[in-house]
């Protein structure tokens, strides 16, 4: 079994992220749709950077964001 | 008189001074004393046999010898230490405690009860009137009194006040509630089977992978409780804040006597589009706010309902930040001092025949409640406010009218006062007032302001906060002083604290009113959570994650809830204990098979999580400058098992300070070193007492407790 790209947790075959990080990434994508609707438009990068500055953004979400911004 | 030897019948008769007697078995020694005081009008004889108090009273021409347990004297235990899973060989044996002193007391109590039961001609159970009390009593009657559980009688009371105890002894029940005891015994057995088997399966998986031992407990109620915490934490950790906008609008008018502007709200509290919010603000610019409608209504706030245990725990947490466990312990002490009725109750109803007037009269002697109590005593009728919840065994918590509180600590007094205040409030008038909603039109948009004003404070006289009222009339035009568009974000779910977790367990119907607080304590002790906000540790997260993959039943509230229903059915005599235990064994086998099949994977993930916790606890704690080299810093280094004091320069070989420390307790170093060897002196606590000693293992300055 391999471990998650962002933590030591085990992952299932063919996956890159563990269950928790996968759930964070899914929320991040769903959130982007809602942010785009509510602001009429926002670039993905700006969205990610804004979320990083908000204190209530979940820690797992922030880890996914950091990884995405690095790439 | 103190007796510490084996007694024959003649000797026992000589000591007790009576030939024939009924043996009364209480749950705690305080209760035994109170019962003796009540039955004998404080004229009882007391003896110490094996250092345990025994009371002798004569009441209504009958001799009563009153003895007590100390909670559970018998516990379930394994018959063989090393057993293959599943473990089904168990028996009730005298409780073994980690604290040897407590084990000795338990054995002494059993010996005393055995001796007294040999010569008793009647047995009366006077333990607390609930499932635990009946279970404690059943085991004592069965094992210490030689199978007297079917012939023993029962006294029932909800307070330790003299009248209640006299009434109970005048109306002795011919049998103990055997079905209630069976339900209690079954609960213990199921919890033992689940706890022992699953915890061992997890610990073994961990040991196989890590070659280390760690207790990984997981129980029938513990599982779902940890899973609530982990699920909640996951929601917080994966929270993506979504934006919304609000219009903060301030108006002013000549009628406003305050200098402050009046804040009004747009009818939609959350505007879900940035441009929509901007559009409203732009279109309102330059407009006036016109009063379009005023709606008035009256409201009443009824007095609160009587306290049940969770109501009391909630209020004590809210006002004094007392954990549910602390509140329960305090309430038990108040009950044993006969100050309040029995606290482990679900009921929100006072007993029908309660002499409320007498209690209020007694409480009026307390200076802080005199005013309210005197007002109430002017009433002709005393009709309390009642809640919905009921309990077959006990009424709600209420003060008995006894007011001697001199032996109470400050915090105990606070809880007592809380119960007294709630009791008095039950008889007071409702608070009433009027609610006003004023609607404004700004351009084509609707805004509003709502006022709630108490005109009669009634029972609610603590909250005399009055909202300033402005008399507007329909058609009034007001100036808009400010209108801001504020961007806000949706908040994540709130983390659990001890009280909200108890409430969640109550809502999900898992555990009992008596066990919930204890389960939370176990979770904290096992390092599944940390901090006041009960943040789950990595170990808890991994455990829940793993079990949800391999044995989701253990984490399911549904299974626990169904089990509670079955226990109720045993209580009602609809099914037998054996049937329930047999089903449990079948369910367990499925779970254990799945854990065994996957023990390599489970062991691996648990080891990794456990290492993370160990690494965290290995972080050094810096104390002060080293007293030997006068240059390095003294630090506490630790792993999950041991702690040591080291100088930062000892790692470079420049200082010799390196010594082991006690495994638990707060550690401080004293400013000056040891007088003989200059090594750092340590200050800690041992069994609650301060202790200071030289850290040098070779120092001859003897380790002394202060």
XYZ file of C-alpha atoms in Angstrom:
777
model
C 0.000 0.000 0.000
C 1.278 3.473 -0.872
C 0.858 6.566 1.264
C -0.995 9.795 0.442
C 0.827 12.542 -1.456
C 0.150 15.002 1.359
C 0.339 12.862 4.495
C 1.382 9.409 5.748
C -2.082 7.860 5.464
C -2.474 4.783 3.295
C -4.187 5.113 -0.076
C -6.033 2.713 -2.294
C -4.480 1.597 -5.561
C -4.711 4.145 -8.360
C -5.374 7.045 -5.983
C -3.041 9.935 -5.131
C -4.759 11.230 -2.027
C -6.095 9.626 1.144
C -9.814 9.723 1.922
C -9.614 12.915 3.992
C -7.531 14.871 1.484
C -9.728 13.593 -1.336
C -12.752 14.929 0.494
C -10.972 18.287 0.978
C -10.113 18.425 -2.741
C -13.724 17.639 -3.657
C -15.010 20.437 -1.392
C -12.456 22.774 -2.940
C -13.784 22.066 -6.435
C -17.428 22.387 -5.362
C -16.548 25.584 -3.524
C -14.958 27.039 -6.657
C -18.214 26.648 -8.592
C -20.109 28.459 -5.829
C -17.487 31.222 -5.532
C -17.628 31.746 -9.305
C -21.402 32.101 -9.183
C -21.437 34.408 -6.216
C -18.649 36.685 -7.455
C -19.748 36.307 -11.091
C -16.187 35.327 -11.914
C -12.926 34.559 -10.126
C -9.725 32.990 -11.412
C -8.885 29.618 -9.835
C -5.532 30.899 -8.581
C -7.059 33.967 -6.958
C -9.721 31.751 -5.369
C -7.045 29.487 -3.905
C -4.940 32.364 -2.626
C -7.992 34.018 -1.016
C -8.884 30.791 0.758
C -5.357 30.512 2.136
C -5.800 33.894 3.819
C -9.102 33.009 5.498
C -8.569 31.624 9.000
C -11.574 29.293 8.942
C -10.459 27.425 5.806
C -9.883 23.799 6.848
C -6.293 22.651 7.366
C -6.663 19.776 4.896
C -8.070 22.178 2.299
C -5.076 24.461 2.821
C -2.710 21.504 2.264
C -4.464 20.650 -1.011
C -4.277 24.332 -2.069
C -0.551 24.566 -1.294
C 0.053 21.448 -3.334
C -1.981 22.761 -6.267
C -0.258 26.155 -6.172
C 3.170 24.448 -6.102
C 2.312 22.492 -9.212
C -15.288 0.078 69.014
C -12.810 -1.240 66.420
C -12.650 -4.958 65.646
C -10.092 -6.421 63.264
C -10.391 -10.172 63.689
C -12.535 -13.067 62.515
C -15.769 -13.218 64.524
C -17.992 -16.152 65.461
C -21.709 -15.797 66.006
C -21.494 -15.286 69.791
C -18.781 -12.669 69.454
C -20.706 -10.867 66.749
C -23.850 -10.932 68.901
C -21.915 -9.524 71.851
C -20.506 -6.702 69.759
C -23.721 -5.772 67.985
C -25.769 -6.291 71.087
C -28.747 -7.878 69.298
C -29.716 -11.492 68.589
C -31.813 -11.073 65.502
C -31.464 -8.400 62.891
C -32.237 -7.352 59.348
C -29.170 -6.582 57.275
C -29.519 -3.369 55.250
C -27.089 -3.021 52.330
C -26.374 0.500 51.046
C -24.296 1.599 48.050
C -22.129 4.125 49.867
C -21.078 4.665 53.484
C -22.553 8.199 53.563
C -25.959 6.767 52.636
C -25.652 4.114 55.384
C -24.934 6.827 57.942
C -27.844 9.004 56.782
C -30.249 6.047 56.939
C -29.033 5.211 60.452
C -29.486 8.821 61.551
C -32.967 8.981 60.058
C -34.231 5.698 61.553
C -32.773 6.237 65.018
C -33.199 9.983 65.355
C -29.403 10.244 65.581
C -29.348 7.610 68.329
C -27.530 4.802 66.565
C -24.651 2.555 67.623
C -21.625 2.321 65.357
C -18.869 -0.281 65.136
C -15.795 -0.657 63.010
C -15.281 -4.190 61.741
C -12.112 -4.568 59.617
C -12.018 -0.762 59.712
C -15.425 -0.527 58.000
C -18.307 1.354 59.654
C -21.351 -0.727 60.620
C -24.413 0.924 62.146
C -27.003 -0.662 64.420
C -30.425 0.922 64.923
C -33.726 -0.177 66.389
C -36.731 1.096 64.482
C -40.377 -0.008 64.847
C -39.316 -2.901 67.130
C -36.914 -4.290 64.510
C -33.133 -4.332 64.769
C -31.383 -3.126 61.630
C -27.685 -3.622 61.005
C -26.714 -1.205 58.256
C -23.592 -1.742 56.176
C -22.385 -0.340 52.886
C -20.546 -1.122 49.669
C -18.286 1.334 47.868
C -19.891 1.281 44.443
C -19.283 -1.998 42.602
C -17.716 -4.627 44.879
C -17.749 -7.196 42.062
C -16.541 -6.769 38.494
C -16.390 -8.969 35.441
C -12.979 -10.484 34.960
C -11.294 -13.082 32.756
C -11.011 -16.594 34.128
C -7.731 -17.176 32.297
C -5.286 -14.335 31.640
C -4.117 -15.449 28.207
C -6.973 -16.455 25.999
C -7.448 -16.684 22.272
C -9.984 -14.351 20.751
C -12.960 -14.408 21.062
C -12.881 -14.314 24.856
C -16.001 -15.735 26.458
C -14.646 -17.125 29.760
C -15.433 -14.558 32.383
C -16.941 -14.316 35.847
C -17.971 -11.784 38.462
C -15.195 -11.569 41.026
C -14.266 -9.050 43.767
C -13.169 -5.851 42.016
C -9.468 -5.543 41.416
C -8.306 -1.970 41.342
C -5.020 -0.461 40.233
C -4.934 1.296 43.593
C -4.020 -1.416 46.153
C -5.505 0.552 48.992
C -8.882 0.615 47.284
C -8.687 -3.127 46.575
C -8.016 -3.697 50.269
C -11.066 -1.616 51.233
C -13.236 -3.560 48.765
C -12.091 -6.885 50.188
C -12.704 -5.656 53.738
C -16.242 -4.585 52.832
C -16.967 -7.957 51.263
C -15.638 -9.718 54.385
C -17.831 -7.545 56.650
C -20.954 -8.182 54.567
C -20.216 -11.933 54.443
C -19.819 -12.053 58.215
C -22.944 -10.016 58.911
C -25.019 -11.988 56.393
C -24.224 -15.281 58.155
C -26.411 -14.333 61.109
C -28.988 -12.023 59.504
C -32.594 -13.204 59.316
C -33.669 -10.708 56.663
C -31.932 -8.817 53.856
C -32.921 -5.347 52.683
C -31.393 -3.662 49.660
C -31.040 0.119 50.032
C -28.757 0.883 47.075
C -29.514 3.738 44.661
C -32.775 3.152 42.875
C -31.542 2.637 39.313
C -29.974 -0.013 37.076
C -26.495 0.386 38.578
C -27.799 0.337 42.151
C -29.825 -2.809 41.502
C -26.813 -4.479 39.826
C -24.479 -3.602 42.723
C -27.025 -4.934 45.204
C -27.771 -8.097 43.192
C -24.085 -9.061 43.106
C -23.607 -8.430 46.832
C -26.706 -10.489 47.677
C -25.614 -13.269 45.348
C -21.910 -13.540 46.123
C -21.358 -12.008 49.586
C -24.699 -13.001 51.149
C -24.791 -16.502 49.675
C -27.543 -16.335 47.013
C -30.026 -14.095 48.835
C -30.987 -12.134 45.702
C -34.385 -13.845 45.429
C -35.399 -13.409 49.054
C -34.054 -9.920 49.712
C -36.451 -7.007 50.172
C -36.093 -3.495 48.760
C -36.501 0.020 50.144
C -37.156 2.805 47.664
C -36.362 6.466 48.268
C -35.282 9.440 46.184
C -33.815 11.620 48.923
C -31.929 10.866 52.113
C -34.318 13.026 54.169
C -35.724 11.442 57.325
C -39.370 11.479 56.156
C -38.519 9.738 52.872
C -36.438 7.057 54.576
C -39.099 6.431 57.227
C -41.718 6.158 54.492
C -39.493 3.723 52.585
C -39.017 1.492 55.656
C -42.734 1.582 56.365
C -43.394 0.419 52.790
C -40.678 -2.166 52.208
C -41.046 -3.996 48.854
C -40.975 -7.784 49.065
C -38.458 -8.241 46.244
C -35.670 -6.443 44.549
C -36.328 -5.504 40.898
C -34.706 -8.624 39.490
C -35.316 -7.706 35.832
C -33.671 -4.322 36.323
C -30.688 -6.118 37.859
C -30.577 -8.564 34.909
C -30.584 -5.608 32.501
C -27.690 -4.061 34.430
C -25.746 -7.328 34.493
C -26.332 -7.777 30.755
C -25.115 -4.222 30.054
C -21.904 -4.936 31.951
C -21.447 -8.274 30.175
C -21.973 -6.832 26.689
C -19.643 -3.922 27.411
C -17.069 -6.358 28.779
C -17.315 -8.636 25.737
C -17.047 -5.779 23.255
C -14.368 -3.886 25.152
C -12.203 -6.896 25.942
C -12.385 -8.542 22.506
C -12.130 -5.520 20.237
C -9.545 -3.730 22.352
C -7.414 -6.878 22.424
C -7.814 -7.410 18.682
C -6.654 -3.828 18.029
C -3.813 -3.975 20.561
C -2.616 -7.277 19.069
C -2.691 -5.880 15.531
C -0.650 -2.927 16.774
C 1.800 -5.173 18.640
C 2.345 -7.479 15.653
C 3.280 -4.544 13.472
C 5.218 -2.347 15.928
C 6.601 -4.959 18.356
C 5.475 -2.561 21.106
C 2.514 -2.673 23.478
C -0.122 0.010 23.665
C -3.649 -0.185 25.092
C -6.032 0.653 22.267
C -9.418 0.525 23.885
C -12.608 0.531 21.879
C -16.018 -0.136 23.331
C -19.673 -0.333 22.398
C -20.390 3.305 23.304
C -16.835 4.580 23.005
C -16.733 3.696 19.267
C -19.654 5.864 18.125
C -18.577 8.672 20.484
C -15.066 8.840 19.025
C -16.545 8.664 15.557
C -18.741 11.776 16.226
C -15.610 13.667 17.216
C -13.631 12.518 14.194
C -16.480 13.196 11.743
C -16.950 16.675 13.181
C -13.227 17.383 12.968
C -13.143 16.176 9.357
C -15.955 18.610 8.526
C -13.872 21.417 10.040
C -10.670 20.352 8.312
C -12.333 20.105 4.915
C -14.327 23.314 5.317
C -14.300 25.680 2.361
C -15.702 29.063 3.467
C -18.331 30.347 1.050
C -18.820 34.093 0.682
C -22.058 36.013 1.255
C -22.850 39.675 1.713
C -24.932 41.613 4.188
C -26.196 45.180 4.121
C -25.431 46.950 7.387
C -27.764 49.932 7.378
C -28.059 52.688 9.981
C -30.876 55.237 10.202
C -31.660 58.154 12.518
C -34.740 60.160 13.426
C -35.711 63.061 15.656
C -37.788 60.644 17.714
C -34.684 58.700 18.651
C -33.755 59.831 22.166
C -30.441 57.944 22.135
C -27.508 59.474 20.341
C -26.797 56.163 18.628
C -27.976 55.456 15.106
C -30.511 52.664 14.734
C -29.333 49.557 12.904
C -31.847 47.995 10.515
C -31.518 44.837 8.446
C -32.285 43.936 4.866
C -34.998 41.239 4.725
C -32.535 38.747 3.283
C -29.853 38.313 5.909
C -27.499 36.664 3.417
C -27.213 38.081 -0.060
C -25.640 35.404 -2.209
C -24.245 37.587 -5.007
C -21.758 40.399 -4.793
C -23.302 42.442 -7.630
C -26.828 42.054 -6.233
C -25.649 43.536 -2.919
C -23.895 46.423 -4.694
C -27.008 47.051 -6.814
C -29.250 47.357 -3.735
C -26.824 49.762 -2.084
C -26.539 51.901 -5.219
C -30.298 52.068 -5.705
C -30.863 53.008 -2.037
C -28.357 55.842 -2.191
C -30.077 59.223 -1.679
C -33.385 57.585 -0.681
C -35.174 57.894 2.668
C -36.309 54.981 4.841
C -40.109 55.074 5.140
C -41.916 53.098 7.868
C -44.226 50.860 5.837
C -45.669 48.499 8.446
C -45.516 47.883 12.194
C -46.406 44.478 13.630
C -46.952 44.153 17.360
C -47.376 40.933 19.312
C -47.214 39.820 22.916
C -45.009 37.018 24.173
C -44.521 35.018 27.357
C -41.414 33.254 28.631
C -42.560 30.414 30.823
C -40.520 29.431 33.883
C -37.882 26.770 33.171
C -38.592 23.080 33.780
C -37.114 21.101 36.726
C -33.553 19.887 36.359
C -32.813 16.374 35.206
C -29.161 15.323 35.200
C -28.358 16.566 31.699
C -30.188 19.867 32.321
C -28.104 20.435 35.445
C -24.880 19.458 33.661
C -25.683 21.832 30.795
C -26.375 24.786 33.082
C -23.317 24.117 35.287
C -21.153 23.965 32.167
C -22.665 27.143 30.772
C -22.294 29.161 33.963
C -19.259 27.672 35.706
C -17.518 25.638 32.977
C -17.864 22.464 35.058
C -17.431 19.276 33.059
C -20.402 16.857 33.095
C -18.308 14.474 35.209
C -17.554 17.183 37.789
C -21.217 18.197 37.992
C -22.289 14.578 38.480
C -19.729 14.071 41.270
C -20.829 17.274 43.011
C -24.516 16.398 42.653
C -23.836 12.972 44.183
C -22.135 14.603 47.147
C -25.090 16.971 47.607
C -27.432 13.960 47.518
C -25.375 12.070 50.103
C -25.550 15.173 52.323
C -29.359 14.988 51.943
C -29.366 18.459 50.364
C -30.933 17.400 47.073
C -32.871 14.460 45.648
C -31.185 11.654 43.697
C -29.372 13.253 40.745
C -29.072 10.382 38.212
C -32.479 10.974 36.738
C -34.015 11.731 33.376
C -37.199 13.141 34.837
C -38.239 16.765 34.504
C -41.184 16.350 36.856
C -41.482 16.971 40.590
C -43.202 14.245 42.651
C -46.960 14.836 42.986
C -47.013 14.561 46.777
C -43.982 16.804 47.370
C -44.527 19.360 50.133
C -43.308 22.310 48.087
C -44.462 24.876 50.636
C -42.339 23.291 53.369
C -39.260 23.225 51.093
C -39.727 26.875 50.056
C -40.145 27.849 53.717
C -36.895 26.058 54.587
C -35.080 27.623 51.637
C -36.234 31.101 52.697
C -33.687 30.813 55.517
C -30.935 31.140 52.922
C -30.203 34.875 52.683
C -29.641 34.886 48.892
C -33.055 33.304 48.235
C -35.036 34.902 51.053
C -36.665 37.604 48.942
C -37.897 35.252 46.216
C -38.963 32.525 48.673
C -40.886 35.006 50.850
C -42.738 36.292 47.787
C -43.641 32.729 46.832
C -44.892 31.915 50.329
C -47.571 34.597 49.909
C -49.128 32.439 47.189
C -52.098 30.241 47.989
C -51.302 27.516 45.470
C -47.950 26.047 44.484
C -48.097 24.785 40.934
C -44.639 24.102 39.533
C -43.687 24.243 35.903
C -43.047 20.662 34.653
C -41.083 19.266 31.721
C -41.811 16.421 29.307
C -39.108 13.908 30.267
C -39.988 11.180 32.742
C -38.093 8.509 34.672
C -39.724 5.482 36.274
C -37.299 5.359 39.180
C -36.808 8.946 40.293
C -38.372 12.420 40.036
C -36.423 15.448 38.828
C -33.614 16.945 40.913
C -34.933 19.232 43.667
C -33.623 20.619 46.965
C -34.858 18.768 50.048
C -35.082 21.903 52.156
C -32.021 21.031 54.213
C -29.767 24.056 54.105
C -26.671 23.187 56.138
C -23.990 23.880 53.540
C -21.036 24.647 55.797
C -19.127 21.506 54.725
C -19.431 22.357 51.035
C -16.700 23.870 48.896
C -17.369 27.029 46.886
C -18.041 25.153 43.680
C -20.360 22.691 45.441
C -22.268 25.633 46.890
C -22.567 27.106 43.404
C -24.170 23.905 42.078
C -26.431 23.694 45.130
C -27.525 27.318 44.624
C -28.197 26.563 40.969
C -30.575 23.754 41.976
C -32.280 25.907 44.625
C -32.699 28.807 42.210
C -34.166 26.556 39.530
C -36.567 25.019 42.074
C -37.839 28.420 43.212
C -38.184 29.640 39.638
C -40.571 26.749 38.885
C -43.237 28.422 41.014
C -42.759 31.980 39.778
C -44.836 33.856 37.242
C -43.927 33.791 33.540
C -42.039 36.772 32.140
C -44.008 38.709 29.559
C -43.489 41.530 27.141
C -44.196 42.680 23.645
C -42.459 42.187 20.361
C -42.453 44.851 17.708
C -41.358 44.418 14.105
C -40.979 47.648 12.143
C -40.691 47.376 8.361
C -39.038 50.074 6.251
C -39.105 50.690 2.551
C -35.957 52.150 0.994
C -36.600 52.588 -2.713
C -38.142 49.276 -3.676
C -36.295 47.272 -1.033
C -37.614 46.054 2.337
C -35.698 46.409 5.592
C -36.787 45.699 9.154
C -35.940 46.079 12.801
C -37.310 43.931 15.586
C -37.612 44.863 19.252
C -38.335 42.563 22.165
C -39.228 44.354 25.346
C -39.942 42.679 28.670
C -42.702 44.506 30.505
C -42.989 41.996 33.353
C -39.749 40.246 34.260
C -41.461 37.504 36.286
C -39.033 34.653 37.016
C -36.544 36.116 34.566
C -35.433 39.022 36.766
C -31.750 38.244 36.198
C -31.972 39.303 32.570
C -33.318 42.814 32.917
C -31.754 44.066 29.712
C -34.105 46.445 28.010
C -33.891 47.068 24.305
C -34.304 50.772 23.574
C -37.654 51.399 21.986
C -38.386 54.135 19.460
C -42.021 55.009 18.803
C -42.277 55.034 14.997
C -45.482 55.473 13.098
C -46.363 54.234 9.642
C -45.327 56.851 7.081
C -42.422 58.268 9.145
C -39.462 59.164 6.953
C -35.961 58.636 8.269
C -32.484 59.610 7.123
C -30.105 56.868 6.062
C -26.846 57.574 7.832
C -24.804 54.694 6.518
C -25.218 51.621 4.316
C -22.298 49.230 3.968
C -21.962 46.072 1.932
C -20.086 43.599 4.125
C -18.448 40.488 2.744
C -18.650 37.578 5.176
C -17.869 33.861 5.088
C -19.854 30.873 6.242
C -18.436 29.425 9.447
C -17.396 25.795 9.883
C -19.209 23.488 12.329
C -18.461 24.187 15.990
C -16.114 21.686 17.683
C -17.557 19.578 20.466
C -16.888 20.341 24.085
C -17.660 17.915 26.912
C -21.194 19.228 27.337
C -22.180 19.285 23.659
C -20.756 15.786 23.282
C -22.934 14.540 26.153
C -25.906 16.177 24.431
C -25.041 14.481 21.138
C -24.799 11.094 22.917
C -28.144 11.774 24.548
C -29.718 12.699 21.210
C -28.338 9.551 19.579
C -29.541 7.547 22.608
C -26.196 5.933 23.330
C -24.891 5.319 26.859
C -26.880 6.157 29.966
C -27.223 9.316 32.005
C -24.717 7.860 34.480
C -22.123 6.541 32.026
C -21.819 9.293 29.407
C -19.587 11.590 31.460
C -17.326 8.628 32.367
C -16.972 7.545 28.740
C -15.763 11.018 27.771
C -13.206 10.834 30.577
C -11.939 7.482 29.268
C -11.599 8.931 25.766
C -9.489 11.771 27.184
C -7.377 9.372 29.301
C -6.678 7.129 26.303
C -5.279 10.131 24.366
C -7.972 9.908 21.697
C -8.598 13.629 22.142
C -6.629 16.620 23.322
C -7.573 20.026 24.658
C -10.824 21.432 26.010
C -12.367 21.427 22.571
C -11.888 17.662 22.376
C -9.848 17.749 19.170
C -9.337 14.110 18.082
C -5.702 12.997 17.917
C -4.179 11.254 14.899
C -4.661 7.963 16.720
C -8.424 8.523 17.023
C -8.639 9.575 13.364
C -6.768 6.513 12.156
C -8.755 4.214 14.415
C -12.070 5.524 13.100
C -10.808 5.467 9.534
C -9.590 1.872 9.879
C -12.642 0.571 11.697
C -14.984 2.240 9.227
C -13.249 0.207 6.506
C -13.120 -3.154 8.273
C -15.792 -3.138 11.009
C -18.142 -0.183 10.607
C -20.618 -1.808 13.046
C -18.405 -0.815 15.996
C -18.747 2.854 15.111
C -22.442 2.753 14.401
C -24.870 4.467 16.785
C -27.563 2.244 15.346
C -26.088 -0.936 16.845
C -25.664 0.712 20.260
C -29.182 2.134 20.144
C -30.647 -1.282 19.298
C -28.752 -2.766 22.217
C -30.237 -0.141 24.553
C -33.707 -1.160 23.323
C -32.919 -4.792 24.080
C -31.785 -3.861 27.589
C -35.100 -2.094 28.098
C -36.877 -5.254 26.958
C -34.944 -7.279 29.564
C -35.989 -4.690 32.155
C -39.615 -5.243 31.145
C -39.220 -9.029 31.224
C -39.886 -9.436 27.481
C -36.590 -11.135 26.592
C -33.895 -12.860 28.599
C -30.347 -11.822 29.275
C -29.024 -15.033 27.669
C -30.737 -14.232 24.372
C -29.102 -10.809 24.204
C -25.658 -12.106 25.171
C -25.907 -14.868 22.544
C -26.742 -12.307 19.818
C -23.828 -10.150 20.984
C -21.434 -13.091 20.686
C -22.607 -13.777 17.134
C -22.185 -10.110 16.149
C -18.768 -10.005 17.777
C -17.528 -13.014 15.870
C -18.209 -11.265 12.546
C -16.326 -8.160 13.704
C -13.379 -10.124 15.078
C -13.075 -12.219 11.906
C -12.854 -9.070 9.822
C -10.259 -7.539 12.170
C -8.196 -10.725 12.135
C -8.259 -10.995 8.321
C -6.908 -7.444 8.036
C -4.689 -7.248 11.088
C -1.513 -6.506 9.085
C -2.985 -3.405 7.455
C -4.660 -2.300 10.665
C -1.418 -2.762 12.626
C 0.543 -0.739 10.085
C -1.732 2.315 10.141
C -2.126 2.227 13.909
C 1.643 2.061 14.364
C 2.158 5.047 12.123
C -0.458 7.107 14.032
C 0.946 6.032 17.381
C 4.443 7.083 16.300
C 3.123 10.512 15.385
C 1.728 10.953 18.910
C 4.958 9.682 20.461
C 7.016 12.101 18.384
C 4.816 14.959 19.514
C 5.216 14.011 23.164
C 8.957 13.686 22.626
C 9.220 17.429 22.042
C 11.490 18.848 24.740
C 10.231 21.081 27.525
C 12.773 23.751 28.418
C 13.106 24.548 32.123
C 15.970 26.820 33.305
C 19.798 27.202 33.272
C 21.805 24.176 34.316
C 23.108 24.383 37.898
C 26.214 22.308 37.064
C 27.726 23.776 33.867
C 25.910 27.141 34.340
C 25.801 27.421 30.549
C 23.412 24.827 29.104
C 19.632 24.645 29.520
C 17.826 21.976 31.498
C 15.169 20.171 29.462
C 12.650 17.382 29.961
C 12.854 14.852 27.146
C 10.279 12.106 26.953
C 8.825 9.292 24.966
C 5.368 7.848 25.599
C 6.617 5.860 28.572
C 9.600 7.532 30.279
C 10.868 11.019 31.054
C 14.361 12.289 31.692
C 16.038 15.530 32.730
C 18.987 16.471 30.521
C 21.234 19.469 30.067
C 21.387 20.738 26.474
C 25.203 20.524 26.643
C 25.196 16.902 27.797
C 24.512 15.887 24.189
C 27.867 17.418 23.214
C 29.525 15.668 26.186
C 30.174 19.000 27.926
C 27.883 18.449 30.908
C 27.052 15.392 32.999
C 23.437 16.186 33.940
C 21.231 13.353 32.717
C 18.704 11.783 35.092
C 15.434 9.889 34.967
C 12.244 11.537 36.196
C 8.950 10.232 37.598
C 6.683 9.138 34.732
C 3.783 11.367 35.671
C 3.164 14.637 37.467
C 4.102 18.228 36.821
C 7.890 18.800 36.973
C 9.669 21.967 38.059
C 13.310 22.609 38.850
C 14.347 24.755 41.760
C 16.505 27.815 41.231
C 19.320 26.569 43.484
C 20.877 23.165 43.059
C 21.307 20.423 45.655
C 23.321 21.592 48.716
C 25.540 18.511 48.570
C 26.183 17.972 44.846
C 24.802 21.111 43.090
C 22.744 18.971 40.704
C 19.317 20.430 39.817
C 16.634 19.888 42.447
C 13.298 18.666 41.136
C 9.926 19.571 42.528
C 6.900 17.440 41.689
C 3.825 15.934 43.326
C 3.408 12.380 44.546
C -0.179 11.237 45.254
C -1.207 14.875 45.512
C 1.589 15.848 47.926
C 4.561 18.059 46.979
C 7.872 16.251 46.756
C 11.319 17.654 46.087
C 14.463 15.669 45.520
C 17.944 15.872 44.011
C 18.050 14.628 40.415
C 21.530 13.142 40.814
C 21.068 9.369 41.099
C 24.400 9.097 42.946
C 23.687 11.852 45.449
C 23.400 10.618 49.013
C 21.092 13.450 49.953
C 18.106 11.202 50.593
C 14.966 11.724 48.487
C 12.499 13.246 50.901
C 8.873 14.121 50.613
C 8.015 17.548 52.044
